[in-house]
PDB file of C-alpha atoms in Angstrom:
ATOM      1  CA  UNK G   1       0.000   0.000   0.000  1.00 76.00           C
ATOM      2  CA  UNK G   2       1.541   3.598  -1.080  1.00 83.00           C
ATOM      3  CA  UNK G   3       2.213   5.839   1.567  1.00 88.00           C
ATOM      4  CA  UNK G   4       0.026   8.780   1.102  1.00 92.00           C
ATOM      5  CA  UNK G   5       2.212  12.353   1.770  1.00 97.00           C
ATOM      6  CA  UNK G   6       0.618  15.947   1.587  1.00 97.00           C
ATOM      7  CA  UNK G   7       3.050  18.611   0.191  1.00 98.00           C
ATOM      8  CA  UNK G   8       1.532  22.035   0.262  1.00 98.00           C
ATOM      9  CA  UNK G   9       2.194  25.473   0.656  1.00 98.00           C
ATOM     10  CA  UNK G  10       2.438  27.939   3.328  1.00 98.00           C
ATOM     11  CA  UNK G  11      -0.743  30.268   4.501  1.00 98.00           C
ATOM     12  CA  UNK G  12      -1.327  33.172   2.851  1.00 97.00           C
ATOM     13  CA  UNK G  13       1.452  35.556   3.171  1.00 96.00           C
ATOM     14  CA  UNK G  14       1.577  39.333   2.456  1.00 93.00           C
ATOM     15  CA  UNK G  15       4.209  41.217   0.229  1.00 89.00           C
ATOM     16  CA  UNK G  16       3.945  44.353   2.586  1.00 81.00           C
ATOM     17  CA  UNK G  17       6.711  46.219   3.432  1.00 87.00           C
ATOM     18  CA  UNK G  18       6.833  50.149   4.488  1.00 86.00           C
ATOM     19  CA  UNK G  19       8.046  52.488   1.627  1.00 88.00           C
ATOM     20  CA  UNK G  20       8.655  49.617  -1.023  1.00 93.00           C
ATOM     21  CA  UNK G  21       5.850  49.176  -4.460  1.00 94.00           C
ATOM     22  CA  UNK G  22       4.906  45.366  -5.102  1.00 93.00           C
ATOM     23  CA  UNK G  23       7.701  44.543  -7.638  1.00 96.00           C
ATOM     24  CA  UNK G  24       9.870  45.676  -5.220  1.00 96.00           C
ATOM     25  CA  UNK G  25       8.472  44.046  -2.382  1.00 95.00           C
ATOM     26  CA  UNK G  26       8.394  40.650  -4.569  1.00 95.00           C
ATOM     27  CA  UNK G  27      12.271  40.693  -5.572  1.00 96.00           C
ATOM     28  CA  UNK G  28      13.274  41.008  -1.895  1.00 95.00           C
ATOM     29  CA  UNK G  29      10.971  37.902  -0.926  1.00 96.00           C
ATOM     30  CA  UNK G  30      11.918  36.008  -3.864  1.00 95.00           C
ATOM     31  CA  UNK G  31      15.701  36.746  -3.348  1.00 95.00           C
ATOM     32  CA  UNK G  32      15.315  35.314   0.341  1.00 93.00           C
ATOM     33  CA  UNK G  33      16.549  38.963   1.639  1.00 94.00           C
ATOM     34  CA  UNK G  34      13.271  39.388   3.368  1.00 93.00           C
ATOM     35  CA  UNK G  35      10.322  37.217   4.655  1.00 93.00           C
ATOM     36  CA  UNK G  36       7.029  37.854   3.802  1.00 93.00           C
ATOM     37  CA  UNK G  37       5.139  37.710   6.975  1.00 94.00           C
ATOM     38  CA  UNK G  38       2.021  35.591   7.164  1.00 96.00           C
ATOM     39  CA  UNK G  39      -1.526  37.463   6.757  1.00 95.00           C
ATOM     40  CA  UNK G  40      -3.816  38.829   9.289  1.00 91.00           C
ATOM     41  CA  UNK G  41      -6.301  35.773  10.671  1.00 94.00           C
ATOM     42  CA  UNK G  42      -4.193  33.790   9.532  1.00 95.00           C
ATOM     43  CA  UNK G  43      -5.310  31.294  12.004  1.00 94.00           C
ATOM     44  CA  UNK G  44      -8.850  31.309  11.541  1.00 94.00           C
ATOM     45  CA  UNK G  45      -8.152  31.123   7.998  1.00 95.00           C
ATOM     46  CA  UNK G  46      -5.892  27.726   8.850  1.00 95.00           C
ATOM     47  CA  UNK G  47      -8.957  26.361  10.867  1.00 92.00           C
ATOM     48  CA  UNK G  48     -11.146  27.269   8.541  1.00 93.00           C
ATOM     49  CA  UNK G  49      -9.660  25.448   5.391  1.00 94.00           C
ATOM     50  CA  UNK G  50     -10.678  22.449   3.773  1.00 93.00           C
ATOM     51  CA  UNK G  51      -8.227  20.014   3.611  1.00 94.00           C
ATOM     52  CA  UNK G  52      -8.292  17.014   1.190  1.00 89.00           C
ATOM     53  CA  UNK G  53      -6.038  14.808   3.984  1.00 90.00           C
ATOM     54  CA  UNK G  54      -6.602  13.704   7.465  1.00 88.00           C
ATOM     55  CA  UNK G  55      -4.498  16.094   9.712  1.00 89.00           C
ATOM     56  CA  UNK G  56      -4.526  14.277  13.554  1.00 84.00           C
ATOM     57  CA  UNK G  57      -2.363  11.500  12.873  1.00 90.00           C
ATOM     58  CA  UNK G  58       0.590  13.436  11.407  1.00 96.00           C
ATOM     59  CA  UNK G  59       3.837  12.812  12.977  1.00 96.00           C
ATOM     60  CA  UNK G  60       6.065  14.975  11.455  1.00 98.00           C
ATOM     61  CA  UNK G  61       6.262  18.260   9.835  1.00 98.00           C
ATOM     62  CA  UNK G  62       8.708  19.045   7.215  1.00 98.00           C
ATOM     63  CA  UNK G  63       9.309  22.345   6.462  1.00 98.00           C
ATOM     64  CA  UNK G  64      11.766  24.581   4.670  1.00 98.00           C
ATOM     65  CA  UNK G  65      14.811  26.122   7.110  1.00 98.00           C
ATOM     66  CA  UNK G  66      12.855  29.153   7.961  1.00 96.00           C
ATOM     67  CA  UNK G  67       9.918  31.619   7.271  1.00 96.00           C
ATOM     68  CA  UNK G  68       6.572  31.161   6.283  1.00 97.00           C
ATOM     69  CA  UNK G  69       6.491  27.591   5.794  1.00 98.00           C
ATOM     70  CA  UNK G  70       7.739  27.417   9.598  1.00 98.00           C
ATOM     71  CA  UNK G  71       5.770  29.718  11.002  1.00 98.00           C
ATOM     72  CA  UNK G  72       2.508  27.988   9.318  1.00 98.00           C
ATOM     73  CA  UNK G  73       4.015  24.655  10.808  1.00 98.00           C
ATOM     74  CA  UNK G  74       3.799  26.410  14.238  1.00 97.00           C
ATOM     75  CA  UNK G  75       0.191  26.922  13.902  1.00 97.00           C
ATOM     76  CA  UNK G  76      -0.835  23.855  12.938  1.00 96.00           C
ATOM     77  CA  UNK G  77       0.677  22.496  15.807  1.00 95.00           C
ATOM     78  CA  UNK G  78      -0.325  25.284  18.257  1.00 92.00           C
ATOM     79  CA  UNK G  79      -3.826  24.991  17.236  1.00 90.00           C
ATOM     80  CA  UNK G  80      -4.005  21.469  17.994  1.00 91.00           C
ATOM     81  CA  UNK G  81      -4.740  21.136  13.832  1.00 92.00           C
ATOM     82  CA  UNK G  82      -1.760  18.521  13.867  1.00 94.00           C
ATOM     83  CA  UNK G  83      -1.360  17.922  18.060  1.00 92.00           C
ATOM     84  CA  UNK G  84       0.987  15.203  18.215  1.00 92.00           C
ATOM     85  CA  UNK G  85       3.572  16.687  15.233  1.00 96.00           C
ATOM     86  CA  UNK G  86       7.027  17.568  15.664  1.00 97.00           C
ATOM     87  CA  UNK G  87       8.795  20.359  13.134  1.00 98.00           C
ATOM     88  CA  UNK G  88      11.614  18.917  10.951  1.00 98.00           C
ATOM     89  CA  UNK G  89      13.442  21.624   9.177  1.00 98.00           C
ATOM     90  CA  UNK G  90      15.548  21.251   5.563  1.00 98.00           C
ATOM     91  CA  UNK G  91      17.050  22.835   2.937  1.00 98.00           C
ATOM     92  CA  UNK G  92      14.997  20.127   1.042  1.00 98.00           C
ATOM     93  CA  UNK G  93      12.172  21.980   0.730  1.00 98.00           C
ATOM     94  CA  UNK G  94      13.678  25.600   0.399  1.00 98.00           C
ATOM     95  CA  UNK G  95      12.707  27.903  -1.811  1.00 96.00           C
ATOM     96  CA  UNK G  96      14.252  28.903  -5.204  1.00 97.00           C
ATOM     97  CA  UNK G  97      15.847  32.258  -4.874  1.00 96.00           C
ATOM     98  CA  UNK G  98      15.712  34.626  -8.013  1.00 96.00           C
ATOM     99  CA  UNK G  99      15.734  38.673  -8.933  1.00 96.00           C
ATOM    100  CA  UNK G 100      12.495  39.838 -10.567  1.00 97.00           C
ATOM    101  CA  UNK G 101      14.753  41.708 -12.237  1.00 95.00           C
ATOM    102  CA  UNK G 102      15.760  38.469 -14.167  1.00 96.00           C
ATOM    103  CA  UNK G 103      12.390  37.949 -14.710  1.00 98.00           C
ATOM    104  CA  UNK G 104      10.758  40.944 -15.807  1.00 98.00           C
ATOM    105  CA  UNK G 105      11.457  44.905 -15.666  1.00 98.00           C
ATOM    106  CA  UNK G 106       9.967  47.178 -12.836  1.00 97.00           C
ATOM    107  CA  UNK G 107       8.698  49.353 -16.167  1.00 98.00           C
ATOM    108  CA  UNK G 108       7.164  46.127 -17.765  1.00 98.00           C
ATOM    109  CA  UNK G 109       5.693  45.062 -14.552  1.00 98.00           C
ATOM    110  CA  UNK G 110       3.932  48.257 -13.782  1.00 96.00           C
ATOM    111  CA  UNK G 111       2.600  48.905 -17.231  1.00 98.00           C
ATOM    112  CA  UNK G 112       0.577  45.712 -17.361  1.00 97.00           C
ATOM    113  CA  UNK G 113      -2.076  44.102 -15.437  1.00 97.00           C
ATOM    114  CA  UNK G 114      -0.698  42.492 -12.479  1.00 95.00           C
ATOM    115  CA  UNK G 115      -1.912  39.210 -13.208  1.00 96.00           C
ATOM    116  CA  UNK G 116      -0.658  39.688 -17.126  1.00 98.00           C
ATOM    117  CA  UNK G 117       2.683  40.400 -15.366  1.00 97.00           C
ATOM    118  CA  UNK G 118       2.967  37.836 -13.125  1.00 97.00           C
ATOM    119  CA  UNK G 119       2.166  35.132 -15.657  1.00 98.00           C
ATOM    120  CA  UNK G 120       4.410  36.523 -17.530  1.00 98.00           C
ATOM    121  CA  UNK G 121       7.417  36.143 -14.429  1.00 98.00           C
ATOM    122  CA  UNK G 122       6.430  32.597 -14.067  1.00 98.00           C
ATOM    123  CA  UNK G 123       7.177  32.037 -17.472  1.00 98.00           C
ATOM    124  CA  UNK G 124      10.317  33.444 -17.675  1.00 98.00           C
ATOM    125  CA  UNK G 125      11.128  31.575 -14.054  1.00 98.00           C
ATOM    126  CA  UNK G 126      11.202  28.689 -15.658  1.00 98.00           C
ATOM    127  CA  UNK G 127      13.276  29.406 -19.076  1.00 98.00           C
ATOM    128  CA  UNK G 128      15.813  31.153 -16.428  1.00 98.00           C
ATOM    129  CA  UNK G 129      16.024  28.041 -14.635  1.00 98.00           C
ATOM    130  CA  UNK G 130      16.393  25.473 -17.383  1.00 98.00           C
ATOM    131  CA  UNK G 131      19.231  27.879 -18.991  1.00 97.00           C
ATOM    132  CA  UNK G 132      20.605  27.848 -15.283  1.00 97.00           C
ATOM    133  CA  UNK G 133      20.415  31.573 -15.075  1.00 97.00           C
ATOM    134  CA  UNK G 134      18.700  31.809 -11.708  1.00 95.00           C
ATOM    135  CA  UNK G 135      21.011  31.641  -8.215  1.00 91.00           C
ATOM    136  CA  UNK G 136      20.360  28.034  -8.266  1.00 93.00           C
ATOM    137  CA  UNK G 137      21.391  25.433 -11.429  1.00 97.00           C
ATOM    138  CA  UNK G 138      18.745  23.269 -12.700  1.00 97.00           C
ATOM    139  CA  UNK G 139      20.825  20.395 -11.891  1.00 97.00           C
ATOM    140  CA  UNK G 140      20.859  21.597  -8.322  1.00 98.00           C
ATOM    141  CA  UNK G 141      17.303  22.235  -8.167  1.00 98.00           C
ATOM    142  CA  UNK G 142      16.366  18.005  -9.419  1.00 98.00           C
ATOM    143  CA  UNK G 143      19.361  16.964  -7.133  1.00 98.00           C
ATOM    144  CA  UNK G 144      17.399  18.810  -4.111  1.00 98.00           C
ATOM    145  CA  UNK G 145      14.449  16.905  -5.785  1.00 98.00           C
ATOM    146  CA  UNK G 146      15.458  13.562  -5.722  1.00 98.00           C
ATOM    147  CA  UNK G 147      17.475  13.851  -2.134  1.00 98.00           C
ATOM    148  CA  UNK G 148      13.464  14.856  -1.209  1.00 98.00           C
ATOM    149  CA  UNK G 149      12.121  12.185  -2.505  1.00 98.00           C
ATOM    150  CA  UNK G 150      14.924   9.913  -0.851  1.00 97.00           C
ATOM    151  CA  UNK G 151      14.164  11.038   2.281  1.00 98.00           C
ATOM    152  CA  UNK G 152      10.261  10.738   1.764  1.00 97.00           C
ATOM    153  CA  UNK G 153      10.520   7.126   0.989  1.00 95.00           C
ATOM    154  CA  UNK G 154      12.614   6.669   4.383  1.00 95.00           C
ATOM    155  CA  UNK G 155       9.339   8.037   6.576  1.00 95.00           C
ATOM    156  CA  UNK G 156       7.303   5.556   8.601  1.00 89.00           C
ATOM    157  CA  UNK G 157       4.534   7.465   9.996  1.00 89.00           C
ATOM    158  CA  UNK G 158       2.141  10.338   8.911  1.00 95.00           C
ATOM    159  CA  UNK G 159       4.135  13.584   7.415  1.00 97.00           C
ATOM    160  CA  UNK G 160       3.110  16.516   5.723  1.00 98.00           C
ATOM    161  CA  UNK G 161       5.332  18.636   4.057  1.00 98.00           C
ATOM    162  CA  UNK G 162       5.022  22.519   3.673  1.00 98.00           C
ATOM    163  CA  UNK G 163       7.329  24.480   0.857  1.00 98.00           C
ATOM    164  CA  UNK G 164       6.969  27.032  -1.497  1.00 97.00           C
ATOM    165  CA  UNK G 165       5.068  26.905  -4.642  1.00 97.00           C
ATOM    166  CA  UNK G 166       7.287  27.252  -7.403  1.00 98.00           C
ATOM    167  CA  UNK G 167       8.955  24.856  -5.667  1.00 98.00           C
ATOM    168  CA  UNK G 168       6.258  22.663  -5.078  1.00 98.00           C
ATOM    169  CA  UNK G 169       5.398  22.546  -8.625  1.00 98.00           C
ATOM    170  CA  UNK G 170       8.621  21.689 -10.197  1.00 98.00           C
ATOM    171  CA  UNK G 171       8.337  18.651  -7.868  1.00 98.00           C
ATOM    172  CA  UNK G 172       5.067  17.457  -8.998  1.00 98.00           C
ATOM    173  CA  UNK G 173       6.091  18.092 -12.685  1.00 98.00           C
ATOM    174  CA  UNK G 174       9.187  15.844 -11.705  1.00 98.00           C
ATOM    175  CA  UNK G 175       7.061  12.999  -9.910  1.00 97.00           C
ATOM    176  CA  UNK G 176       4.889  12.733 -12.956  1.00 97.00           C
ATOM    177  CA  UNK G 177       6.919  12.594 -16.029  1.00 98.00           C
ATOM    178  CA  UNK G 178      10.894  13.048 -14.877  1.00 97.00           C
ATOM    179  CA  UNK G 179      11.688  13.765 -18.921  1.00 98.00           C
ATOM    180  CA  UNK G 180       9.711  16.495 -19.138  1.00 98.00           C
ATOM    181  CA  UNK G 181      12.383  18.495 -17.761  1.00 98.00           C
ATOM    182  CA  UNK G 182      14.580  17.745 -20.850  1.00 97.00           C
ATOM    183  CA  UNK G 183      12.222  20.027 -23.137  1.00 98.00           C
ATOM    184  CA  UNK G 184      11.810  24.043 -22.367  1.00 98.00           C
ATOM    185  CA  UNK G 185       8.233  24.201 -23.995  1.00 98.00           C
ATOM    186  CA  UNK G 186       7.176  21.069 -22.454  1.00 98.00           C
ATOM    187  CA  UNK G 187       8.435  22.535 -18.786  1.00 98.00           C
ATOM    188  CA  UNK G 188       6.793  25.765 -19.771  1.00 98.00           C
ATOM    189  CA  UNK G 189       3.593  23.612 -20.500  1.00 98.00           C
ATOM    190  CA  UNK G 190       3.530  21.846 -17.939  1.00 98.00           C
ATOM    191  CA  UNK G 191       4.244  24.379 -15.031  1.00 98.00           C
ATOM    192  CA  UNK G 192       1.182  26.137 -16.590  1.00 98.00           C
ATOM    193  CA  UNK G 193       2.436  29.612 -15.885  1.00 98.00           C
ATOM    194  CA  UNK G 194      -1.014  32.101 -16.791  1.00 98.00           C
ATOM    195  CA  UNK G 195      -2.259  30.161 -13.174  1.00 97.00           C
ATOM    196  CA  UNK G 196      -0.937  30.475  -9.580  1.00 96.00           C
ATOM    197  CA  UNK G 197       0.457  27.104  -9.180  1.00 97.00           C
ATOM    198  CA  UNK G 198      -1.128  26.460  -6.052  1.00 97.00           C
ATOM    199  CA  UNK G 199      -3.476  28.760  -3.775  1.00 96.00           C
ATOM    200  CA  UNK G 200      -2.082  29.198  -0.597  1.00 97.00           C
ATOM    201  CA  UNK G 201      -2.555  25.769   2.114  1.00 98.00           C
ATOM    202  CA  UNK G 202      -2.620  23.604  -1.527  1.00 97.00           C
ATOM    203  CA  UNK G 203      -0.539  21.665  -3.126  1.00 97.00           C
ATOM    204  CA  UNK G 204      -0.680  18.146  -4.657  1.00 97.00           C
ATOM    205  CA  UNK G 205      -0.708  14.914  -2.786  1.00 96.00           C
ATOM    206  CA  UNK G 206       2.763  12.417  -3.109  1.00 97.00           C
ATOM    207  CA  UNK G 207       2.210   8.515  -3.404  1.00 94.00           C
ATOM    208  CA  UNK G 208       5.557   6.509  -2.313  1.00 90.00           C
TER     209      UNK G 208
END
């Protein structure tokens, strides 16, 4: 019988920070220079959600090293959402620091629609990645992958894992069809970048 593992993101975080625009506010975040803090209610918003997995029985947390995907780890547990859990941090299921400024301008950005804009960052995400011209290589980024999956396979009881959702999607993309990461378009296609990858507390759910 598989072993059934949630990986999902943080809750909702906001990209508010005095004296600084969005764009500006996104390239810190996304350069791992500052951390977004989580929203306002974010708690009632935790107990409130609808979760597609059982959440008592889960033994251990894995989170990224720090930020948001900690600090939603703490609530779950502090809320007595996940009681018996213990927090497991890793570089596993870090992040993928980049500029915006690789991405797209400040000028583009603002003269657009910011959903227009952003689909338009997560596309160019990914072709910066596969021509390894992000902080991280792509070869990096499926090692990290695979050493996740490793460990994954190890776990005995109930985890849940909690990362960030670029992240999160290159993973599922990789669990699915490993080759499709040998093809730009294809990666393009499949990270679907004109759609959030996940909404905040979603992700997709790993079979081991």
């Amino acid at each position: 019988m598989p072993k059934i593992i949630p990986i999902i993101t943080s809750a909702p975080i906001k990209y508010a920070f005095d004296g600084l625009d969005t764009y500006d506010a996104f390239d810190l975040v996304s350069q791992g220079i500052k951390e977004a803090p989580l929203s306002e209610n974010v708690l009632e918003i935790i107990k409130n959600h609808k979760f597609s997995f059982p959440l008592k029985g889960i033994k251990i947390i894995f989170t990224a090293e720090k930020g948001q995907t900690v600090e939603t780890a703490k609530l779950f547990i502090d809320s007595g959402i996940t009681p018996n859990a213990k927090i497991v941090r890793t570089y596993l299921l870090n992040g993928i620091n980049f500029s915006m400024r690789n991405l797209i301008s400040k000028e583009k950005f603002v003269s657009m629609p910011q959903g227009q804009a952003l689909s338009l960052a997560r596309e160019a995400f990914v072709i910066e990645l596969y021509k390894n011209n992000l902080e991280e290589s792509l070869g990096s980024i499926i090692s990290q992958m695979n050493s996740l999956l490793s460990l994954l396979k190890d776990q005995k009881g109930s985890v849940l894992c909690i990362s960030h959702s670029f992240y999160i999607k290159l993973f599922e993309i990789y669990i699915k069809d490993r080759s499709r990461f040998l093809d730009v378009e294809i990666l393009i296609d499949s990270f679907n970048p004109e759609h959030k990858p996940y909404e905040p507390l979603s992700g997709f759910i790993l079979e081991i």
